[in-house]
Coordinates of C-alpha atoms and ligand atoms in Angstrom, one line a residue:
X18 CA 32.2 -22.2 -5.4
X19 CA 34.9 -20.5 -7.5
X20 CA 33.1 -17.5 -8.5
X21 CA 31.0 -17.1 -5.7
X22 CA 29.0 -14.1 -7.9
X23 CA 25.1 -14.5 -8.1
X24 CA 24.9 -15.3 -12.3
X25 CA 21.7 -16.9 -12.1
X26 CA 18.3 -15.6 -10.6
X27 CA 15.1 -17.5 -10.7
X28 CA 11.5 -15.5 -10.3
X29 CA 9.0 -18.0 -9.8
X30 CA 5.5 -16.3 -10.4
X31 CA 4.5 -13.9 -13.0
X32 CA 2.0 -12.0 -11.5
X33 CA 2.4 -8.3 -10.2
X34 CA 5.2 -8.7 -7.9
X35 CA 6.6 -10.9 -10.0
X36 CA 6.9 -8.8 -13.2
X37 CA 8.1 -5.9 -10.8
X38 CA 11.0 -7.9 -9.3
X39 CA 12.0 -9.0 -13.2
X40 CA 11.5 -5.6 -14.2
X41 CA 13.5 -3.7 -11.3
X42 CA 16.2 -6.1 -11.6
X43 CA 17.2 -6.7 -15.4
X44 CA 17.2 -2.7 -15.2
X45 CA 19.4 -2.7 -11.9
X46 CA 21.5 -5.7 -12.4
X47 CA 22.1 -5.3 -16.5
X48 CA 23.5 -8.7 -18.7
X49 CA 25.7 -9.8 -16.0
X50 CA 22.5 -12.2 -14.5
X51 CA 20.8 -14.1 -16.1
X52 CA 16.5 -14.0 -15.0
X53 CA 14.4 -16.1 -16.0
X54 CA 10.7 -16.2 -14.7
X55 CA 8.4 -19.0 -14.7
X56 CA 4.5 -18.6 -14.6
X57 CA 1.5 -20.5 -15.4
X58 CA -1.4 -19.7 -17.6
X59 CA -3.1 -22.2 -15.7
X60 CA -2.8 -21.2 -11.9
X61 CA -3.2 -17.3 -12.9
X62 CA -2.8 -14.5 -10.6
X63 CA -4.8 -12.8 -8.0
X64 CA -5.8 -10.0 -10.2
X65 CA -6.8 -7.3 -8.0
X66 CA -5.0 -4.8 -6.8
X67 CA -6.1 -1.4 -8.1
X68 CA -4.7 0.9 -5.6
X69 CA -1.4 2.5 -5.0
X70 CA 0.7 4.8 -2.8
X71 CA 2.8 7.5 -4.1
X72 CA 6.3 5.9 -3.6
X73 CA 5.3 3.7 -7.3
X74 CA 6.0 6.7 -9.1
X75 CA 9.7 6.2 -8.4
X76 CA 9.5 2.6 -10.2
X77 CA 8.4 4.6 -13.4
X78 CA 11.1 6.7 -13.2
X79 CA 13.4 4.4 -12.6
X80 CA 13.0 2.2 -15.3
X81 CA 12.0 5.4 -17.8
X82 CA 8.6 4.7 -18.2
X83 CA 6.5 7.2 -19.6
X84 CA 3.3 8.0 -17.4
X85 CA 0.9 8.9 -19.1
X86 CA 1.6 6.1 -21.8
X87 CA 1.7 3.5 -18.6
X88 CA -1.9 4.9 -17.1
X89 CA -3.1 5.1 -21.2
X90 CA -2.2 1.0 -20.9
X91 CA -3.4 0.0 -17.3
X92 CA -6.9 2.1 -17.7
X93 CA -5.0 4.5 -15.0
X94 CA -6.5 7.3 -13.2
X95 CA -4.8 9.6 -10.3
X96 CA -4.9 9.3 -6.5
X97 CA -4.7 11.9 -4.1
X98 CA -5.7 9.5 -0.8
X99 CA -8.0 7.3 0.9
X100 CA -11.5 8.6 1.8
X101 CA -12.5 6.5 5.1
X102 CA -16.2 6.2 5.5
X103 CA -17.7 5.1 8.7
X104 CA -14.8 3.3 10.4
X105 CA -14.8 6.0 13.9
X106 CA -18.5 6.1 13.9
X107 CA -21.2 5.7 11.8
X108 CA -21.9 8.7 9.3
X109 CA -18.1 9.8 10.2
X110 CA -15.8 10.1 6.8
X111 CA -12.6 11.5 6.4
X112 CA -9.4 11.7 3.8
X113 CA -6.5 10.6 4.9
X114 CA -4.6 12.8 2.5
X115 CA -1.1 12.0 0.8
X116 CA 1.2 14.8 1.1
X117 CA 1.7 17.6 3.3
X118 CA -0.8 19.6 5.6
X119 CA 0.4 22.9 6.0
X120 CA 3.8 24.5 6.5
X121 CA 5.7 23.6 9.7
X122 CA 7.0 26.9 11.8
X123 CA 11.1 25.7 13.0
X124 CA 10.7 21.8 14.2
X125 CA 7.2 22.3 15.2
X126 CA 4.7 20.4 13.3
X127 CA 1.6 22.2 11.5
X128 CA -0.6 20.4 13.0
X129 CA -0.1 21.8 16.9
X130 CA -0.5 25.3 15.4
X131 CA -4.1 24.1 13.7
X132 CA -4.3 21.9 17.3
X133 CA -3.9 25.5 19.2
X134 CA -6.6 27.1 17.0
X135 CA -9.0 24.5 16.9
X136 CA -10.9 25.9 20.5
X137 CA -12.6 28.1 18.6
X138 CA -15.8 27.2 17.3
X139 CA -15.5 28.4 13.4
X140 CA -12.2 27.0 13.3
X141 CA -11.6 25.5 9.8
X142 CA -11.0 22.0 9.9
X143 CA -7.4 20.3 9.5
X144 CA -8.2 19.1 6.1
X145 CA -8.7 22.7 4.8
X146 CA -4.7 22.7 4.9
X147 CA -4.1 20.0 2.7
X148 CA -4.0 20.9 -0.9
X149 CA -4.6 17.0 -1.5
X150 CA -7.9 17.6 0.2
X151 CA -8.8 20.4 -1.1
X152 CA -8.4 19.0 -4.8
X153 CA -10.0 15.5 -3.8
X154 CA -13.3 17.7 -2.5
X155 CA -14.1 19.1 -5.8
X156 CA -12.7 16.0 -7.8
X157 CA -9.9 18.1 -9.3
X158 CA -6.2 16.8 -10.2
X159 CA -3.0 17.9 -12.1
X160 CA 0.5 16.6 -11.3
X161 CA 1.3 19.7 -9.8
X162 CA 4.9 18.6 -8.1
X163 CA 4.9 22.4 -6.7
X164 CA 2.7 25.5 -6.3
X165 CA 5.0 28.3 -8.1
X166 CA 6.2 31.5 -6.1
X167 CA 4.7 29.5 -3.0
X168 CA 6.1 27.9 0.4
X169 CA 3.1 24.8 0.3
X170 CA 4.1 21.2 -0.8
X171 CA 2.5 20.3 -4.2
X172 CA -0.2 17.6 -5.3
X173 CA 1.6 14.2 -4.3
X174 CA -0.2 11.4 -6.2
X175 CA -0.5 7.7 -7.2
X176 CA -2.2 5.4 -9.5
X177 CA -6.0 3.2 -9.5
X178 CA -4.7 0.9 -11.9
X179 CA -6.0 -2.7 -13.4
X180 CA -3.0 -4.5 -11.6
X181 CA -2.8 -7.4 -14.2
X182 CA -2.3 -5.1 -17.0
X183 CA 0.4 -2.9 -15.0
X184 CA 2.1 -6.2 -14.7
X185 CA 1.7 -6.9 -18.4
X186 CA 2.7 -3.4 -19.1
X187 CA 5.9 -4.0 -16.9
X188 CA 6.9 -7.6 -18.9
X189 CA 6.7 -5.3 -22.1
X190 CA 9.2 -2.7 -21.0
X191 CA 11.4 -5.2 -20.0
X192 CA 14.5 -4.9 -22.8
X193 CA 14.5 -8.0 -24.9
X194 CA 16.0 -10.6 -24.3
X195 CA 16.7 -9.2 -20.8
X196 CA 14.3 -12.2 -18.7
X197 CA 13.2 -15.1 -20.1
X198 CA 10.1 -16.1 -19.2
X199 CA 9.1 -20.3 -18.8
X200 CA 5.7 -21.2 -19.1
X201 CA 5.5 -23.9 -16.7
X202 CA 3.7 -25.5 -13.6
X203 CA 6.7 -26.1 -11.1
X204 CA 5.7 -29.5 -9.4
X205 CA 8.9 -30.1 -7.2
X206 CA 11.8 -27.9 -5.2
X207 CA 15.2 -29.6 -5.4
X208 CA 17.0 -29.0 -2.5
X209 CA 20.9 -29.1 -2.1
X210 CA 22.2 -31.8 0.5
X211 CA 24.0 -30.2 3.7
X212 CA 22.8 -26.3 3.7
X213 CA 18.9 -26.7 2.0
X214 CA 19.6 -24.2 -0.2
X215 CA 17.7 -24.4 -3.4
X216 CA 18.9 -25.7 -6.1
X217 CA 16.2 -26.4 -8.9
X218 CA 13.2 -26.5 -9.7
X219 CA 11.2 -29.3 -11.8
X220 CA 8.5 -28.3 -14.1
X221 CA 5.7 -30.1 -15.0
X222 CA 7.0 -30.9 -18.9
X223 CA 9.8 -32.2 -16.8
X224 CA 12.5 -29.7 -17.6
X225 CA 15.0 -28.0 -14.7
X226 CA 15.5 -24.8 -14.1
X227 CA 18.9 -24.5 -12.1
X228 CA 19.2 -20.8 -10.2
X229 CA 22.0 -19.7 -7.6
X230 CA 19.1 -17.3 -6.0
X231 CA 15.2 -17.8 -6.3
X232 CA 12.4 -15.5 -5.8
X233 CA 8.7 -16.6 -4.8
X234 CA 6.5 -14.9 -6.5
X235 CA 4.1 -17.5 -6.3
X236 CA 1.6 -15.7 -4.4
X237 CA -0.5 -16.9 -1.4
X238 CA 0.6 -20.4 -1.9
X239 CA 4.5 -19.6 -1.3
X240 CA 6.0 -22.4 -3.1
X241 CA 9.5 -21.6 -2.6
X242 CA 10.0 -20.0 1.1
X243 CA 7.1 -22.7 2.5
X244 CA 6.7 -25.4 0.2
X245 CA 9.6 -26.1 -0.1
X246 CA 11.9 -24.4 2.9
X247 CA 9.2 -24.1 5.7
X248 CA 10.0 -20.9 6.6
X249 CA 6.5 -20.5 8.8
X250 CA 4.1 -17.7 8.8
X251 CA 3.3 -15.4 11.5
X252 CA -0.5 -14.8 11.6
X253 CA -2.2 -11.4 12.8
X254 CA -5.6 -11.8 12.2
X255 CA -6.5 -11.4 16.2
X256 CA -5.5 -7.8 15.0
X257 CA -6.5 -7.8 11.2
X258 CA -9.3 -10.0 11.5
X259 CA -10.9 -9.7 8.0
X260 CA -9.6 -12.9 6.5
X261 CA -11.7 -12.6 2.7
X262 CA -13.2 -10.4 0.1
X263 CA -15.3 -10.4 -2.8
X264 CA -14.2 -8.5 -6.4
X265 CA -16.7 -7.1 -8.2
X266 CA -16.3 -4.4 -11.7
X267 CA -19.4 -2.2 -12.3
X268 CA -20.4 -0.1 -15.0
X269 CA -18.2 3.5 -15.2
X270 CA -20.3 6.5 -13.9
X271 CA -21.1 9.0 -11.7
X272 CA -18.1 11.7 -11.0
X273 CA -14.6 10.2 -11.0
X274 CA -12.9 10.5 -8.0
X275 CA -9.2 11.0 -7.4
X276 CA -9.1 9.0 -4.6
X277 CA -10.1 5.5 -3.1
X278 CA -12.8 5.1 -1.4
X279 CA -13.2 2.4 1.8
X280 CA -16.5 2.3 3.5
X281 CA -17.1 0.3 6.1
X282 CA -19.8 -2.4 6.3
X283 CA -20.9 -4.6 9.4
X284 CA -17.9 -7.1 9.2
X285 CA -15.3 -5.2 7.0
X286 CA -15.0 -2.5 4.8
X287 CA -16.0 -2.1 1.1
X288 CA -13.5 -0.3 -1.6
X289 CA -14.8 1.9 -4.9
X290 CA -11.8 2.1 -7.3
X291 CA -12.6 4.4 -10.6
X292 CA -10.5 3.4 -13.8
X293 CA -11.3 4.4 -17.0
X294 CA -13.3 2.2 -18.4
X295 CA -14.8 0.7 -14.9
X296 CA -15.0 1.3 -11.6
X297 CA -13.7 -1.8 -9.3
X298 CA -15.2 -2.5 -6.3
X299 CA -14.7 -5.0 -3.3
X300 CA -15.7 -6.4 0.0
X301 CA -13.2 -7.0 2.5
X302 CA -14.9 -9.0 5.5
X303 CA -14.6 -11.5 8.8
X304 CA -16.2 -14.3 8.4
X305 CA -16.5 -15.1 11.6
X306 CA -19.4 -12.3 11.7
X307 CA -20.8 -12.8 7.9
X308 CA -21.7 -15.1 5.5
X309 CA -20.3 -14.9 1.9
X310 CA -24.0 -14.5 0.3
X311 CA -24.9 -11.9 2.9
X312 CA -21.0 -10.2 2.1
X313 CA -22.0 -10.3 -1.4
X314 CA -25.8 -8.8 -0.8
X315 CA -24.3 -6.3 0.7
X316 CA -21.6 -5.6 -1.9
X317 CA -24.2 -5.6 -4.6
X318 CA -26.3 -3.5 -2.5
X319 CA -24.2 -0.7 -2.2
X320 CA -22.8 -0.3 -5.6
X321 CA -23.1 2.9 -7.7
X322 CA -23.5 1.6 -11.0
X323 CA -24.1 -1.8 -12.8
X324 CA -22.4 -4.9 -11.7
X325 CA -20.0 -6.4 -14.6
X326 CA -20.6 -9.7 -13.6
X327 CA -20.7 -12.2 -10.6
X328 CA -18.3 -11.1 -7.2
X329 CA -14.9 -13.3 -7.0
X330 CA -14.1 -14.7 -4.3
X331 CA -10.8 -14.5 -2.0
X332 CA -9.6 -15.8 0.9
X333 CA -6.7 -14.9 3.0
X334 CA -4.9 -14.8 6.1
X335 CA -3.5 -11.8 7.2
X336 CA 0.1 -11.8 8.8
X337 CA 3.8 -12.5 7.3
X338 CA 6.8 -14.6 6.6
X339 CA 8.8 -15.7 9.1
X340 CA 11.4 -14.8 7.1
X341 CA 11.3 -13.2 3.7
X342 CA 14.3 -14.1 3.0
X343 CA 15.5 -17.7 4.0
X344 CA 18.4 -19.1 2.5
X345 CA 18.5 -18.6 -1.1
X346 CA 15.1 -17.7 -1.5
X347 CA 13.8 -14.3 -1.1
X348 CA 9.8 -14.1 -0.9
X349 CA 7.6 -11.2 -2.3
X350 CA 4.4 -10.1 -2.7
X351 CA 1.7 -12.2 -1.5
X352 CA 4.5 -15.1 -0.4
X353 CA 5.8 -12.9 1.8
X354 CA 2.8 -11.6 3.5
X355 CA -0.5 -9.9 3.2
X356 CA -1.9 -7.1 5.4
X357 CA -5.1 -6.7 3.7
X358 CA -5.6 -3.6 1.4
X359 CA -7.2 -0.8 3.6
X360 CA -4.2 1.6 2.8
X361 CA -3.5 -0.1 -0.7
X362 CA 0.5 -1.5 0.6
X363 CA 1.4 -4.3 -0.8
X364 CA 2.5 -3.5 -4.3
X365 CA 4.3 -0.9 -2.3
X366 CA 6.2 -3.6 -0.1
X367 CA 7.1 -5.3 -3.3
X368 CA 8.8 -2.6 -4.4
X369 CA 10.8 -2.0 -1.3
X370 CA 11.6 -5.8 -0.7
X371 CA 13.3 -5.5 -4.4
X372 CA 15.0 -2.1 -3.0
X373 CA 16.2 -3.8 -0.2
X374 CA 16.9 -6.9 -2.3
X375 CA 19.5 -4.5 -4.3
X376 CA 21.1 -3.2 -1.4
X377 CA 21.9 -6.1 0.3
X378 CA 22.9 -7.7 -3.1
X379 CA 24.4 -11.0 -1.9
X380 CA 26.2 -13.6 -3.3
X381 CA 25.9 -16.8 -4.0
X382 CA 26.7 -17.6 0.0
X383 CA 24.3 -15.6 1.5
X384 CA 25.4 -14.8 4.5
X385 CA 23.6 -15.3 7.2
X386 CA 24.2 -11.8 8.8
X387 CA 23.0 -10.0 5.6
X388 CA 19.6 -12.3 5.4
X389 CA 19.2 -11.3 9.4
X390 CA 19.4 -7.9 8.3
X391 CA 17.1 -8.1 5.9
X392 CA 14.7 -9.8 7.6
X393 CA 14.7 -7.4 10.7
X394 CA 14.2 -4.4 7.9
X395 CA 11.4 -5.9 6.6
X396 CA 9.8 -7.2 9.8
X397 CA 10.3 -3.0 11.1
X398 CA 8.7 -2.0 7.9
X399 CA 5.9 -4.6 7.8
X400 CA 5.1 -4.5 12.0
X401 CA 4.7 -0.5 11.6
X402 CA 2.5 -1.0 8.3
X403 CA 0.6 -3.6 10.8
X404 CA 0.2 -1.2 13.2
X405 CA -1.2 2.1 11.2
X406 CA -3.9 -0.7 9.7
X407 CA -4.9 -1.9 13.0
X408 CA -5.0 2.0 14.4
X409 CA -8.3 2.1 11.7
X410 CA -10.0 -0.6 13.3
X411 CA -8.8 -0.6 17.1
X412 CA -10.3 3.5 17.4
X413 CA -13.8 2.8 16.5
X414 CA -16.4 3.9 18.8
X415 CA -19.1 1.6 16.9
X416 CA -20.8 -0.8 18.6
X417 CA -23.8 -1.5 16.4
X418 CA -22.0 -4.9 15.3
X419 CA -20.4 -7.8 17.2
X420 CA -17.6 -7.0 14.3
X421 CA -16.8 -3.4 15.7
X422 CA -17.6 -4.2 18.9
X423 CA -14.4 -6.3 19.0
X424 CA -12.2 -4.2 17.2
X425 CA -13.1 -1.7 19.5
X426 CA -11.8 -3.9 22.7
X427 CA -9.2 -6.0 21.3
X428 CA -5.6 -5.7 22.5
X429 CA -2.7 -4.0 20.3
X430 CA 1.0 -4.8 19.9
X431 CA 2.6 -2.6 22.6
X432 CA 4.4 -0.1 20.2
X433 CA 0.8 1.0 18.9
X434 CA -0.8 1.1 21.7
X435 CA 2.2 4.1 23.0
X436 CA 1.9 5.9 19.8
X437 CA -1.5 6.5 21.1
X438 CA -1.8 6.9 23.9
X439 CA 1.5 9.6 23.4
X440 CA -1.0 11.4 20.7
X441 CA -3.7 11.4 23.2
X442 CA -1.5 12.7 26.1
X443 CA 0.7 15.8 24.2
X444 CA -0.6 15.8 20.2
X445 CA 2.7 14.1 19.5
X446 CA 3.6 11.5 17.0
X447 CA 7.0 10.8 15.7
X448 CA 8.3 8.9 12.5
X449 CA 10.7 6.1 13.4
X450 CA 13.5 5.5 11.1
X451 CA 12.0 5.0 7.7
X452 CA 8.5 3.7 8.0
X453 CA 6.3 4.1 5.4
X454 CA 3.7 6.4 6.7
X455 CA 4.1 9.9 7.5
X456 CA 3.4 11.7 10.7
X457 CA 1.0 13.6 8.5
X458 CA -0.8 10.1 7.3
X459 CA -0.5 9.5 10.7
X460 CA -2.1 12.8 12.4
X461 CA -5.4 12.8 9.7
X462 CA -6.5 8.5 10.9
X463 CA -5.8 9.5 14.2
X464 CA -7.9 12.8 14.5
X465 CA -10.2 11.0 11.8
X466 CA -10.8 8.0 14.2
X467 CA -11.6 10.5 16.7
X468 CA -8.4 10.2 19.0
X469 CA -8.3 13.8 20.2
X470 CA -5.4 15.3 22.0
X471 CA -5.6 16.9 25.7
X472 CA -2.7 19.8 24.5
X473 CA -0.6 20.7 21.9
X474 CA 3.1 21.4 21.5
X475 CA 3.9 24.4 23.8
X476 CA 6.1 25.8 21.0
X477 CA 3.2 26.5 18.9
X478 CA 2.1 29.1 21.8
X479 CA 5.0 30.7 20.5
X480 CA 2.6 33.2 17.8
X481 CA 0.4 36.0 19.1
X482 CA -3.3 34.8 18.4
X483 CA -2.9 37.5 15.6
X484 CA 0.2 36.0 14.4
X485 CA -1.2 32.8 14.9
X486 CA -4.8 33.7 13.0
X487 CA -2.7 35.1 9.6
X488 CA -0.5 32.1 9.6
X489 CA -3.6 29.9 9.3
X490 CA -5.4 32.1 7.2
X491 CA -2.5 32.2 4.6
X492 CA -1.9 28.7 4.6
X493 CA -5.3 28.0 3.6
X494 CA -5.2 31.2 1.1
X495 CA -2.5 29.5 -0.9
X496 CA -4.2 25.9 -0.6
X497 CA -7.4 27.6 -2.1
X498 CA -5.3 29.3 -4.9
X499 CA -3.9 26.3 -5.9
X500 CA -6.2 24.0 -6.2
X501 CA -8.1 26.7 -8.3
X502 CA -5.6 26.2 -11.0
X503 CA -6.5 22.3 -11.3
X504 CA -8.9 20.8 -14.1
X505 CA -11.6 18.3 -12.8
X506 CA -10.0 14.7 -12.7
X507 CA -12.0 13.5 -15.5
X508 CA -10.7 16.4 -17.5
X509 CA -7.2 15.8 -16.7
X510 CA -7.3 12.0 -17.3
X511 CA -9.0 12.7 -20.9
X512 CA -6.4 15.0 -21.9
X513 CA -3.7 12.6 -20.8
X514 CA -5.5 9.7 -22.5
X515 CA -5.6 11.8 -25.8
X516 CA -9.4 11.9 -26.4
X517 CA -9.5 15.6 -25.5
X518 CA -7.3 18.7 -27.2
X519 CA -4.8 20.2 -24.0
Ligands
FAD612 P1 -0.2 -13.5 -7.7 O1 -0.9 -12.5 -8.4 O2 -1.1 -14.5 -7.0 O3 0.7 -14.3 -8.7 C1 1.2 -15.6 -8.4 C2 2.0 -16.1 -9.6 O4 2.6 -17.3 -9.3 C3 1.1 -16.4 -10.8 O5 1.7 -15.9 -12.0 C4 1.0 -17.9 -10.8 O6 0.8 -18.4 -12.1 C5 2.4 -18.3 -10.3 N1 2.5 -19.6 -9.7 C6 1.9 -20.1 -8.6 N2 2.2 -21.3 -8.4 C7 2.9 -21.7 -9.4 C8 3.5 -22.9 -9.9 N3 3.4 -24.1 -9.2 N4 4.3 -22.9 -11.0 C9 4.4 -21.8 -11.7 N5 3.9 -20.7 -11.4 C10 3.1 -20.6 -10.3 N6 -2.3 -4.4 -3.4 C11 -2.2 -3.1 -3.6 O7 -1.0 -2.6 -3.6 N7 -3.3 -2.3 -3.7 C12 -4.5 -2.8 -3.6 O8 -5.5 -2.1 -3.7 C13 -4.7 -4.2 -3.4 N8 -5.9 -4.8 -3.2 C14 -6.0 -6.1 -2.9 C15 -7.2 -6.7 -2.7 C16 -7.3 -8.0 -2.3 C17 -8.7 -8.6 -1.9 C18 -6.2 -8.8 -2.3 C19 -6.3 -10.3 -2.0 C20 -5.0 -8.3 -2.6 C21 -4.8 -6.9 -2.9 N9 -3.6 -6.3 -3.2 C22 -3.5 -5.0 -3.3 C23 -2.4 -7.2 -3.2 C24 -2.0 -7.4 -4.7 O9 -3.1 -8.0 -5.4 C25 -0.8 -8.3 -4.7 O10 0.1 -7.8 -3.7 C26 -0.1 -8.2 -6.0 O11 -1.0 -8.4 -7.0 C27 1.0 -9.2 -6.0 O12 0.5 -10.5 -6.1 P2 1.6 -11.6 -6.4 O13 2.3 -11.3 -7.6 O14 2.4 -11.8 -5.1 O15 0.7 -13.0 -6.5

């Protein structure tokens, strides 16, 4: 290796993650690398995927991409959180909310001062300090980054989408001539005698495609990192245990809500999704507890409008890579792990792998320290994404099914189990390093699955009752004045699709 620079990268896969990684990195990496991605019409993509977190704004900006010209494409609407329905007990539902819930005083977090208040009887809930909240209850939205001449956080949003056109959307923007896509089955990995690196792959009209780095996009399958390099998969589902779904589209109607919302059902949880012109919908379930025709009668049985057409079927296995990254061969998306979609992260952990993927730019060695670091990022960032998922199952009181009654007993990983029992102990909950969810994402599925704290901080004692009363009352003065000044969603989405005057 004279010029031991990366010059050629090789995508494999062309749906979401796919189209993101050729996207982020023709932008990132300029002409200097050549990327070429190779897809087949006739294996397809998953194509679902309709929810998002707030972090995929910063792909837009990024690559320049005009919003409201992106959401015009992918049939887009806003979200402002997840609305969890059922999972604590039945009849429960709460938001967890993006964004912030009040104002902290010094280090102490809002949510001991609303924790200290709460003993009184017509205390006002914790959501009533969430301007996310506050708009999702009345089905209002504006991309307000900031409530003028005011202290509070503003709206922090992200995107229902129809994933396969946000993919198509992202292959247009690419500049041209920038990737070159291949349309091509691959039906064999060469690999390179003495290290195993990759070297090419074959197609099935027989041509090569040489590469000094590969991605798998290739979805569940992963081609690249286990096809072809064994790389092993680590499976969760004694923690996850829902292990398929069925996809459905029904008719659009009723109000449209800026958020998702998850509702559980006897084995799993079901998902409402509003876009534009539909409303997607899906079952996530065990099947160790359900059938697929009774997880499709029940589907069908609880949809708002009109089915589009017959429920698609999925299967997975919850759990991740190994390694991501092994060798030359980086996985993302669905090859790299899937966690299920109760908090809508895996589009989101395509986009960080790529992040990560830039930061740890290798060459064409690949060092094995650098691919150890990047695997123990990802592992951090997956386990802790593991862990706020299995938080939603794992503090259920329900035992009305054999389902709940399981997630209810089953042992967690260690660090979870600590995290709650801390919360449960003093009200505390800390952020480690830079996992994805916030202590405020954190504090609403904890206190929504009924986890209730013996104290708070003793810092938030620190106000008078009076002081601590007009605090309170002010935060939730300026959530109610802002959330005034937003349209109705439906509004707000017409005006941004053009089909009503601003
Ligand atoms: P795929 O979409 O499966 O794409 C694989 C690609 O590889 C295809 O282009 C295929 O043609 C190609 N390919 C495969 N084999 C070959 C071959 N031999 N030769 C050439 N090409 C090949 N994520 C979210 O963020 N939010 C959600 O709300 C959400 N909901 C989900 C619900 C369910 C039930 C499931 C299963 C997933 C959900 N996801 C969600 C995950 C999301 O759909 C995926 O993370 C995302 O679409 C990325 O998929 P992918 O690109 O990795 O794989």
């Amino acid at each position: 290796m004279n010029d031991p620079r990366i010059r050629r990268i090789v995508i494999v896969g062309g749906g979401t993650a796919g189209w993101m990684a050729a996207a982020l990195l023709a932008k990132a990496l300029g002409a200097g690398v050549a990327i070429r991605l190779v897809e087949s019409a006739e294996i397809g993509t998953v194509g679902v995927g309709e929810a998002t977190i707030p972090q995929i704004r910063h792909i837009n900006r990024f690559l320049g991409i005009d919003e409201d010209d992106m959401l015009r494409a992918v049939h887009g609407t806003y979200k402002l959180g997840v609305q969890l329905n059922g999972f604590g007990r039945l009849g429960d539902s709460y938001l967890h909310a993006f964004g912030d819930l009040g104002l902290p005083l010094g280090l102490t977090p809002f949510h001991h001062y609303w924790l200290r208040s709460r003993s009184r009887a017509d205390a006002p809930d914790l959501w009533a300090y969430s301007l996310n909240a506050a708009a999702a209850a009345e089905n209002r939205f504006a991309p307000l980054e900031s409530v003028p001449g005011s202290p509070i956080g503003g709206i922090r949003y992200a995107y229902h989408f129809d994933a396969s056109r946000y993919a198509q959307y992202l292959r247009e923007h690419i500049a041209p001539g920038a990737v070159q896509r291949i349309e091509g089955k691959v039906v064999d990995v060469r690999l390179r005698a003495g290290d195993g690196f990759i070297e090419s792959l074959q197609l099935d009209n027989g041509e090569i495609v040489e590469g000094d780095f590969f991605i798998d996009c290739s979805g569940f399958r992963g081609l690249l990192i286990e096809g072809a390099l064994n790389t092993g998969y680590e499976n969760w589902q004694h923690w996850l245990p829902c292990d398929r779904a069925l996809a459905v589209a029904s008719a659009p109607g009723g109000p449209m809500r800026p958020y998702t919302q998850a509702s559980a059902r006897t084995a799993g949880w079901q998902w409402r999704i509003p876009l534009r012109h539909r409303v997607g919908n899906g079952h996530v379930y065990c099947s160790r507890f359900i059938s697929d025709d009774e997880a499709a009668a029940q589907l069908l049985a609880n949809l708002e409008t009109e089915a589009l057409g017959d429920p698609r079927p999925l299967r997975f296995v919850t759990g991740m890579r190994n390694q991501a990254w092994n060798r030359n061969c980086l996985a993302l998306g669905l090859a790299a792990g899937f966690m299920e979609p109760l908090e809508s992260t895996s589009i989101h952990l395509v986009q960080s792998g790529i992040n990560r993927l830039l930061a740890m730019f290798p060459d064409r060695h690949c060092e094995q320290q650098l691919v150890d670091e990047y695997n123990r990022q990802t592992r951090f960032e997956y386990e802790r994404v593991r862990d706020f998922l299995i938080l939603h199952y794992k503090a259920t009181e329900r035992t009305d099914t054999p389902f709940w009654q399981q997630c209810g007993a089953m042992d967690i990983p260690p660090a979870l189990a600590h995290r709650i029992e801390l919360f449960r102990r003093t009200g505390m909950i800390f952020r480690e390093a830079d996992e994805l969810f916030t202590e405020s994402g954190w504090v609403q599925v904890l206190l929504g699955q009924r986890i209730e704290p013996d104290r708070h901080h003793p810092l938030a004692d620190a106000l008078t009752a009076e002081q601590l009363d007009g605090f309170l009352a002010d935060i939730r003065t300026l959530v109610g004045r802002a959330k005034n000044t937003l349209p109705p969603h439906h509004e707000f989405v017409a005006r941004a699709a053009g089909s009503l005057a601003a």
